[in-house]
Amino acid sequence: MNNRQKSALLEILNDSVIFDAEMASYSTLRAGGRAEALCFINSLALLTAVMGFLNRESINCMAIGKGSNLLVMDQGIKGAVLILKGELANIRGRSGNLVTAGGGVSNRELIKYCIQEGLSDMEFLAGVPGTIGGAVMMNAGAYGKETGDYIEKIGIVTSSGIAEELFGSGINFSYRGSSVPERSVIYSVTIKLRNDERAQIKERVEKNLSMRRASQPLDMPNCGSVFKNPQGDFAARLIEASGLKGFKIGGAMISRKHANFIVNMGDAKASDILALIEAARKRVKEDSGIVLETEVRVVGQ
Ligand SMILES: Cc1cc2nc3c(=O)[nH]c(=O)nc-3n(C[C@H](O)[C@H](O)[C@H](O)COP(=O)(O)OP(=O)(O)OC[C@H]3O[C@@H](n4cnc5c(N)ncnc54)[C@H](O)[C@@H]3O)c2cc1C
């Protein structure tokens, strides 16, 4: 990004840009390099303006939510990283059983709202520390439920800066993925929920959170499940069977509590984490013949 492009970005975003931003604070793994420009976007008008500009200038861009499924490599991200704020990170409200939220709303806030409103079905996302935009992109799921099952429609801005609406029925949701175009940004999500007793919804949320506390290493930086579960098996079982619990490279370790989690012991480089991912993949393949696919998204260089 040259100086003219940087000045233009500052002007469009009223200075809400950090150049050469360290991304470890924006990723739950607390590791990784810098982004050329980290842009905070408060409105749909600004989002379309910024994406149109980046497209015309051929500058790469990607949206992130809470960075809870991201490994940012040590040499960082070339181009712009977009974070949704303001009205793009607020719950807009409900119309009957439909709730509309900005793509940057955290799952935690959304679930809190659902409890207040007596609306059920988002309980499975309790303890998934991302945004609803990230949950749609990843088709986040737990306990046999997936985000895609509850999507009425989403608002996106395409990589060329055009705002569009997509209906849930027209999106192809798969295991930890969706057909939402990769470089588009989900700025709004409308979910379809059911009425239920507040106390019961709250109880299910608490139960899910306590199951996670019991089984996941939540006291250390991590990105949730590193690998997808292969058909008919569990990545954690395979990694544990290969004797890799507690295996370390640099500052990264395969969790002793949950073998499909890698934890940052404090000073892990992204390259340590990636090396550990590759080592686990290699050992599991040698021992079981199964090639594990990553769930965590590796970005940057
Ligand atoms: C402790 C822990 C537990 C977890 N448990 C689960 C679990 O049970 N199930 C599960 O599925 N996942 C789980 N995860 C992984 C992660 O939380 C989910 O994948 C989550 O949906 C990612 O959301 P995010 O907002 O953090 O997205 P990010 O990690 O910031 O981004 C993930 C991907 O989505 C894209 N993206 C994010 N926001 C947008 C947007 N607004 N528009 C377009 N693209 C966007 C990014 O470009 C990136 O490709 C867990 C993670 C942790 C740390």
GROMACS .gro file of C-alpha atoms and ligand atoms in nm:
model
  354
    1MET     CA    1   0.000   0.000   0.000
    2ASN     CA    2   0.154   0.330  -0.101
    3ASN     CA    3   0.123   0.664   0.080
    4ARG     CA    4  -0.151   0.793  -0.151
    5GLN     CA    5  -0.356   0.481  -0.084
    6LYS     CA    6  -0.298   0.512   0.291
    7SER     CA    7  -0.412   0.877   0.291
    8ALA     CA    8  -0.722   0.789   0.090
    9LEU     CA    9  -0.808   0.510   0.336
   10LEU     CA   10  -0.767   0.748   0.632
   11GLU     CA   11  -0.994   0.999   0.462
   12ILE     CA   12  -1.268   0.747   0.380
   13LEU     CA   13  -1.264   0.605   0.733
   14ASN     CA   14  -1.222   0.928   0.930
   15ASP     CA   15  -0.890   0.805   1.068
   16SER     CA   16  -1.029   0.470   1.193
   17VAL     CA   17  -0.732   0.282   1.052
   18ILE     CA   18  -0.422   0.141   1.220
   19PHE     CA   19  -0.131   0.088   0.984
   20ASP     CA   20   0.119  -0.189   1.052
   21ALA     CA   21  -0.117  -0.322   1.318
   22GLU     CA   22  -0.006  -0.612   1.534
   23MET     CA   23  -0.266  -0.885   1.488
   24ALA     CA   24  -0.189  -1.099   1.793
   25SER     CA   25  -0.439  -0.888   1.993
   26TYR     CA   26  -0.706  -0.960   1.732
   27SER     CA   27  -0.664  -1.337   1.731
   28THR     CA   28  -0.754  -1.569   2.019
   29LEU     CA   29  -0.425  -1.756   1.963
   30ARG     CA   30  -0.246  -1.432   2.061
   31ALA     CA   31   0.026  -1.497   1.803
   32GLY     CA   32   0.124  -1.386   1.456
   33GLY     CA   33   0.243  -1.088   1.257
   34ARG     CA   34   0.108  -0.751   1.151
   35ALA     CA   35  -0.153  -0.630   0.906
   36GLU     CA   36  -0.068  -0.355   0.662
   37ALA     CA   37  -0.392  -0.175   0.750
   38LEU     CA   38  -0.651  -0.261   1.013
   39CYS     CA   39  -0.974  -0.077   0.935
   40PHE     CA   40  -1.265  -0.028   1.174
   41ILE     CA   41  -1.590   0.012   0.983
   42ASN     CA   42  -1.896   0.169   1.145
   43SER     CA   43  -2.161   0.170   0.875
   44LEU     CA   44  -2.275   0.003   0.557
   45ALA     CA   45  -2.203   0.319   0.358
   46LEU     CA   46  -1.840   0.315   0.478
   47LEU     CA   47  -1.810  -0.057   0.412
   48THR     CA   48  -1.920  -0.023   0.049
   49ALA     CA   49  -1.696   0.283   0.004
   50VAL     CA   50  -1.389   0.110   0.149
   51MET     CA   51  -1.440  -0.214  -0.040
   52GLY     CA   52  -1.502  -0.028  -0.365
   53PHE     CA   53  -1.180   0.168  -0.310
   54LEU     CA   54  -0.973  -0.140  -0.221
   55ASN     CA   55  -1.107  -0.320  -0.527
   56ARG     CA   56  -1.024  -0.032  -0.762
   57GLU     CA   57  -0.674  -0.015  -0.615
   58SER     CA   58  -0.629  -0.397  -0.632
   59ILE     CA   59  -0.557  -0.412  -0.258
   60ASN     CA   60  -0.643  -0.742  -0.089
   61CYS     CA   61  -0.890  -0.731   0.194
   62MET     CA   62  -1.050  -0.967   0.442
   63ALA     CA   63  -1.299  -0.926   0.724
   64ILE     CA   64  -1.235  -1.077   1.061
   65GLY     CA   65  -1.462  -1.120   1.360
   66LYS     CA   66  -1.301  -1.210   1.693
   67GLY     CA   67  -1.014  -1.395   1.524
   68SER     CA   68  -1.119  -1.713   1.704
   69ASN     CA   69  -1.052  -1.937   1.406
   70LEU     CA   70  -0.747  -1.763   1.265
   71LEU     CA   71  -0.376  -1.829   1.254
   72VAL     CA   72  -0.208  -1.512   1.126
   73MET     CA   73   0.138  -1.601   0.996
   74ASP     CA   74   0.444  -1.419   1.133
   75GLN     CA   75   0.520  -1.211   0.823
   76GLY     CA   76   0.170  -1.068   0.849
   77ILE     CA   77  -0.113  -0.979   0.616
   78LYS     CA   78  -0.059  -0.773   0.304
   79GLY     CA   79  -0.356  -0.547   0.241
   80ALA     CA   80  -0.648  -0.445   0.459
   81VAL     CA   81  -0.817  -0.630   0.743
   82LEU     CA   82  -1.170  -0.509   0.817
   83ILE     CA   83  -1.338  -0.519   1.158
   84LEU     CA   84  -1.709  -0.437   1.187
   85LYS     CA   85  -1.804  -0.187   1.458
   86GLY     CA   86  -2.087   0.058   1.538
   87GLU     CA   87  -2.418  -0.026   1.369
   88LEU     CA   88  -2.251  -0.325   1.200
   89ALA     CA   89  -2.186  -0.474   1.544
   90ASN     CA   90  -2.529  -0.404   1.698
   91ILE     CA   91  -2.842  -0.612   1.728
   92ARG     CA   92  -3.108  -0.439   1.520
   93GLY     CA   93  -3.403  -0.612   1.682
   94ARG     CA   94  -3.668  -0.869   1.613
   95SER     CA   95  -3.968  -0.900   1.390
   96GLY     CA   96  -4.168  -1.194   1.520
   97ASN     CA   97  -3.925  -1.483   1.542
   98LEU     CA   98  -3.668  -1.326   1.313
   99VAL     CA   99  -3.373  -1.149   1.476
  100THR     CA  100  -3.141  -0.926   1.274
  101ALA     CA  101  -2.790  -0.851   1.393
  102GLY     CA  102  -2.487  -0.681   1.244
  103GLY     CA  103  -2.222  -0.926   1.123
  104GLY     CA  104  -1.987  -0.801   1.395
  105VAL     CA  105  -2.219  -0.890   1.686
  106SER     CA  106  -2.058  -1.144   1.918
  107ASN     CA  107  -2.229  -1.478   1.969
  108ARG     CA  108  -2.228  -1.399   2.340
  109GLU     CA  109  -2.430  -1.076   2.294
  110LEU     CA  110  -2.667  -1.245   2.053
  111ILE     CA  111  -2.734  -1.527   2.298
  112LYS     CA  112  -2.790  -1.278   2.580
  113TYR     CA  113  -3.048  -1.101   2.361
  114CYS     CA  114  -3.214  -1.432   2.273
  115ILE     CA  115  -3.248  -1.519   2.642
  116GLN     CA  116  -3.404  -1.177   2.716
  117GLU     CA  117  -3.647  -1.219   2.428
  118GLY     CA  118  -3.734  -1.582   2.505
  119LEU     CA  119  -3.603  -1.700   2.168
  120SER     CA  120  -3.435  -2.037   2.144
  121ASP     CA  121  -3.192  -2.219   1.912
  122MET     CA  122  -2.868  -2.022   1.937
  123GLU     CA  123  -2.772  -2.201   2.261
  124PHE     CA  124  -2.529  -2.426   2.072
  125LEU     CA  125  -2.314  -2.119   1.998
  126ALA     CA  126  -2.259  -2.051   2.370
  127GLY     CA  127  -1.884  -2.070   2.426
  128VAL     CA  128  -1.799  -2.026   2.056
  129PRO     CA  129  -1.609  -1.700   2.105
  130GLY     CA  130  -1.668  -1.542   1.764
  131THR     CA  131  -1.911  -1.312   1.586
  132ILE     CA  132  -2.229  -1.411   1.406
  133GLY     CA  133  -2.068  -1.305   1.074
  134GLY     CA  134  -1.778  -1.542   1.144
  135ALA     CA  135  -2.024  -1.814   1.249
  136VAL     CA  136  -2.206  -1.786   0.914
  137MET     CA  137  -1.885  -1.785   0.711
  138MET     CA  138  -1.751  -2.089   0.900
  139ASN     CA  139  -2.094  -2.251   0.947
  140ALA     CA  140  -1.992  -2.283   1.312
  141GLY     CA  141  -2.151  -2.577   1.484
  142ALA     CA  142  -2.165  -2.780   1.802
  143TYR     CA  143  -2.371  -3.060   1.954
  144GLY     CA  144  -2.511  -3.160   1.613
  145LYS     CA  145  -2.635  -2.809   1.525
  146GLU     CA  146  -2.496  -2.568   1.268
  147THR     CA  147  -2.538  -2.195   1.212
  148GLY     CA  148  -2.656  -2.248   0.854
  149ASP     CA  149  -2.972  -2.423   0.977
  150TYR     CA  150  -3.103  -2.098   1.126
  151ILE     CA  151  -3.020  -1.841   0.859
  152GLU     CA  152  -3.314  -1.658   0.704
  153LYS     CA  153  -3.098  -1.414   0.509
  154ILE     CA  154  -2.770  -1.228   0.521
  155GLY     CA  155  -2.647  -0.896   0.387
  156ILE     CA  156  -2.309  -0.899   0.219
  157VAL     CA  157  -2.085  -0.650   0.049
  158THR     CA  158  -1.910  -0.813  -0.245
  159SER     CA  159  -1.539  -0.773  -0.310
  160SER     CA  160  -1.624  -0.498  -0.560
  161GLY     CA  161  -1.817  -0.300  -0.299
  162ILE     CA  162  -2.177  -0.388  -0.393
  163ALA     CA  163  -2.430  -0.458  -0.115
  164GLU     CA  164  -2.650  -0.765  -0.174
  165GLU     CA  165  -2.889  -0.989   0.017
  166LEU     CA  166  -2.863  -1.367   0.010
  167PHE     CA  167  -3.136  -1.595   0.141
  168GLY     CA  168  -3.030  -1.882   0.365
  169SER     CA  169  -3.203  -2.129   0.134
  170GLY     CA  170  -2.972  -2.018  -0.149
  171ILE     CA  171  -2.650  -2.062   0.050
  172ASN     CA  172  -2.475  -2.397   0.048
  173PHE     CA  173  -2.362  -2.469   0.404
  174SER     CA  174  -2.112  -2.750   0.458
  175TYR     CA  175  -1.903  -2.882   0.749
  176ARG     CA  176  -1.725  -2.564   0.867
  177GLY     CA  177  -1.781  -2.379   0.545
  178SER     CA  178  -2.033  -2.195   0.333
  179SER     CA  179  -2.076  -2.086  -0.025
  180VAL     CA  180  -2.077  -1.718   0.079
  181PRO     CA  181  -1.820  -1.567  -0.162
  182GLU     CA  182  -1.478  -1.577   0.011
  183ARG     CA  183  -1.382  -1.213  -0.024
  184SER     CA  184  -1.723  -1.069   0.059
  185VAL     CA  185  -1.810  -0.923   0.399
  186ILE     CA  186  -2.121  -1.032   0.589
  187TYR     CA  187  -2.254  -0.711   0.742
  188SER     CA  188  -2.593  -0.835   0.859
  189VAL     CA  189  -2.747  -1.167   0.958
  190THR     CA  190  -3.114  -1.253   1.010
  191ILE     CA  191  -3.181  -1.572   1.203
  192LYS     CA  192  -3.504  -1.762   1.246
  193LEU     CA  193  -3.571  -1.875   1.604
  194ARG     CA  194  -3.839  -2.044   1.819
  195ASN     CA  195  -4.019  -1.919   2.128
  196ASP     CA  196  -3.923  -2.085   2.453
  197GLU     CA  197  -3.911  -2.020   2.826
  198ARG     CA  198  -3.624  -1.787   2.921
  199ALA     CA  199  -3.522  -2.006   3.214
  200GLN     CA  200  -3.493  -2.312   2.993
  201ILE     CA  201  -3.287  -2.132   2.729
  202LYS     CA  202  -3.058  -2.000   3.001
  203GLU     CA  203  -3.020  -2.345   3.152
  204ARG     CA  204  -2.913  -2.493   2.816
  205VAL     CA  205  -2.662  -2.209   2.767
  206GLU     CA  206  -2.515  -2.268   3.115
  207LYS     CA  207  -2.496  -2.642   3.053
  208ASN     CA  208  -2.309  -2.594   2.725
  209LEU     CA  209  -2.068  -2.347   2.885
  210SER     CA  210  -1.993  -2.581   3.171
  211MET     CA  211  -1.932  -2.876   2.935
  212ARG     CA  212  -1.682  -2.658   2.749
  213ARG     CA  213  -1.510  -2.548   3.070
  214ALA     CA  214  -1.472  -2.914   3.166
  215SER     CA  215  -1.326  -3.032   2.834
  216GLN     CA  216  -1.142  -2.736   2.677
  217PRO     CA  217  -0.819  -2.557   2.779
  218LEU     CA  218  -0.988  -2.218   2.814
  219ASP     CA  219  -0.717  -2.079   3.042
  220MET     CA  220  -0.467  -2.057   2.754
  221PRO     CA  221  -0.486  -1.884   2.415
  222ASN     CA  222  -0.621  -2.122   2.149
  223CYS     CA  223  -0.837  -2.129   1.837
  224GLY     CA  224  -1.080  -2.406   1.925
  225SER     CA  225  -1.058  -2.723   1.718
  226VAL     CA  226  -0.751  -2.712   1.497
  227PHE     CA  227  -0.861  -2.997   1.269
  228LYS     CA  228  -1.198  -3.098   1.129
  229ASN     CA  229  -1.325  -3.436   1.241
  230PRO     CA  230  -1.278  -3.692   0.964
  231GLN     CA  231  -1.585  -3.889   0.857
  232GLY     CA  232  -1.681  -4.134   1.133
  233ASP     CA  233  -1.398  -4.040   1.370
  234PHE     CA  234  -1.264  -3.760   1.588
  235ALA     CA  235  -0.947  -3.563   1.525
  236ALA     CA  236  -0.887  -3.544   1.903
  237ARG     CA  237  -0.906  -3.924   1.936
  238LEU     CA  238  -0.659  -3.977   1.651
  239ILE     CA  239  -0.411  -3.718   1.784
  240GLU     CA  240  -0.432  -3.863   2.134
  241ALA     CA  241  -0.388  -4.217   1.997
  242SER     CA  242  -0.066  -4.097   1.832
  243GLY     CA  243   0.059  -3.999   2.177
  244LEU     CA  244   0.077  -3.629   2.094
  245LYS     CA  245  -0.096  -3.475   2.398
  246GLY     CA  246   0.154  -3.235   2.554
  247PHE     CA  247   0.381  -3.241   2.245
  248LYS     CA  248   0.550  -2.901   2.201
  249ILE     CA  249   0.720  -2.701   1.931
  250GLY     CA  250   0.861  -2.367   2.046
  251GLY     CA  251   0.590  -2.191   2.247
  252ALA     CA  252   0.304  -2.403   2.111
  253MET     CA  253   0.172  -2.723   2.266
  254ILE     CA  254  -0.094  -2.980   2.187
  255SER     CA  255  -0.325  -2.939   2.483
  256ARG     CA  256  -0.313  -3.205   2.752
  257LYS     CA  257  -0.682  -3.142   2.817
  258HIS     CA  258  -0.813  -3.169   2.458
  259ALA     CA  259  -0.590  -3.313   2.186
  260ASN     CA  260  -0.757  -3.117   1.903
  261PHE     CA  261  -0.659  -2.787   2.069
  262ILE     CA  262  -0.320  -2.621   2.031
  263VAL     CA  263  -0.239  -2.375   2.308
  264ASN     CA  264  -0.002  -2.083   2.309
  265MET     CA  265   0.213  -2.121   2.620
  266GLY     CA  266   0.295  -1.750   2.611
  267ASP     CA  267   0.550  -1.680   2.342
  268ALA     CA  268   0.445  -1.901   2.051
  269LYS     CA  269   0.523  -1.781   1.703
  270ALA     CA  270   0.270  -1.857   1.432
  271SER     CA  271   0.543  -2.071   1.274
  272ASP     CA  272   0.558  -2.286   1.594
  273ILE     CA  273   0.183  -2.340   1.574
  274LEU     CA  274   0.195  -2.423   1.203
  275ALA     CA  275   0.488  -2.662   1.258
  276LEU     CA  276   0.288  -2.836   1.531
  277ILE     CA  277  -0.014  -2.863   1.299
  278GLU     CA  278   0.205  -3.022   1.031
  279ALA     CA  279   0.375  -3.256   1.281
  280ALA     CA  280   0.038  -3.376   1.415
  281ARG     CA  281  -0.096  -3.425   1.064
  282LYS     CA  282   0.212  -3.629   0.965
  283ARG     CA  283   0.206  -3.851   1.276
  284VAL     CA  284  -0.167  -3.920   1.250
  285LYS     CA  285  -0.127  -4.011   0.882
  286GLU     CA  286   0.160  -4.249   0.961
  287ASP     CA  287  -0.033  -4.411   1.246
  288SER     CA  288  -0.385  -4.428   1.102
  289GLY     CA  289  -0.362  -4.348   0.731
  290ILE     CA  290  -0.604  -4.058   0.785
  291VAL     CA  291  -0.511  -3.713   0.656
  292LEU     CA  292  -0.650  -3.447   0.889
  293GLU     CA  293  -0.781  -3.126   0.735
  294THR     CA  294  -0.741  -2.799   0.922
  295GLU     CA  295  -1.044  -2.615   1.055
  296VAL     CA  296  -0.838  -2.313   1.162
  297ARG     CA  297  -0.785  -2.068   0.878
  298VAL     CA  298  -0.422  -1.983   0.812
  299VAL     CA  299  -0.386  -1.629   0.678
  300GLY     CA  300  -0.096  -1.405   0.580
  301GLN     CA  301   0.258  -1.504   0.500
  302LIG     C1  302  -1.242  -2.183   2.276
  302LIG     C2  303  -1.297  -2.197   2.136
  302LIG     C3  304  -1.403  -2.283   2.112
  302LIG     C4  305  -1.454  -2.296   1.983
  302LIG     N1  306  -1.559  -2.381   1.962
  302LIG     C5  307  -1.611  -2.393   1.838
  302LIG     C6  308  -1.722  -2.480   1.815
  302LIG     O1  309  -1.774  -2.545   1.904
  302LIG     N2  310  -1.769  -2.488   1.689
  302LIG     C7  311  -1.717  -2.416   1.587
  302LIG     O2  312  -1.766  -2.427   1.473
  302LIG     N3  313  -1.611  -2.334   1.606
  302LIG     C8  314  -1.558  -2.320   1.728
  302LIG     N4  315  -1.451  -2.236   1.748
  302LIG     C9  316  -1.390  -2.165   1.634
  302LIG    C10  317  -1.445  -2.023   1.609
  302LIG     O3  318  -1.490  -1.965   1.729
  302LIG    C11  319  -1.557  -2.023   1.506
  302LIG     O4  320  -1.513  -2.070   1.381
  302LIG    C12  321  -1.618  -1.883   1.489
  302LIG     O5  322  -1.736  -1.893   1.414
  302LIG    C13  323  -1.523  -1.785   1.421
  302LIG     O6  324  -1.581  -1.657   1.434
  302LIG     P1  325  -1.494  -1.524   1.434
  302LIG     O7  326  -1.588  -1.410   1.436
  302LIG     O8  327  -1.394  -1.528   1.543
  302LIG     O9  328  -1.424  -1.535   1.294
  302LIG     P2  329  -1.268  -1.517   1.260
  302LIG    O10  330  -1.190  -1.622   1.329
  302LIG    O11  331  -1.230  -1.376   1.283
  302LIG    O12  332  -1.269  -1.549   1.105
  302LIG    C14  333  -1.294  -1.680   1.059
  302LIG    C15  334  -1.322  -1.675   0.909
  302LIG    O13  335  -1.445  -1.607   0.888
  302LIG    C16  336  -1.425  -1.491   0.807
  302LIG     N5  337  -1.511  -1.385   0.862
  302LIG    C17  338  -1.524  -1.347   0.991
  302LIG     N6  339  -1.617  -1.250   1.002
  302LIG    C18  340  -1.662  -1.226   0.876
  302LIG    C19  341  -1.758  -1.137   0.820
  302LIG     N7  342  -1.829  -1.050   0.895
  302LIG     N8  343  -1.778  -1.139   0.687
  302LIG    C20  344  -1.709  -1.225   0.609
  302LIG     N9  345  -1.618  -1.312   0.655
  302LIG    C21  346  -1.595  -1.312   0.787
  302LIG    C22  347  -1.277  -1.457   0.818
  302LIG    O14  348  -1.231  -1.389   0.703
  302LIG    C23  349  -1.216  -1.596   0.831
  302LIG    O15  350  -1.203  -1.656   0.705
  302LIG    C24  351  -1.398  -2.221   1.876
  302LIG    C25  352  -1.291  -2.134   1.902
  302LIG    C26  353  -1.241  -2.121   2.030
  302LIG    C27  354  -1.127  -2.025   2.056
   0.00000   0.00000   0.00000
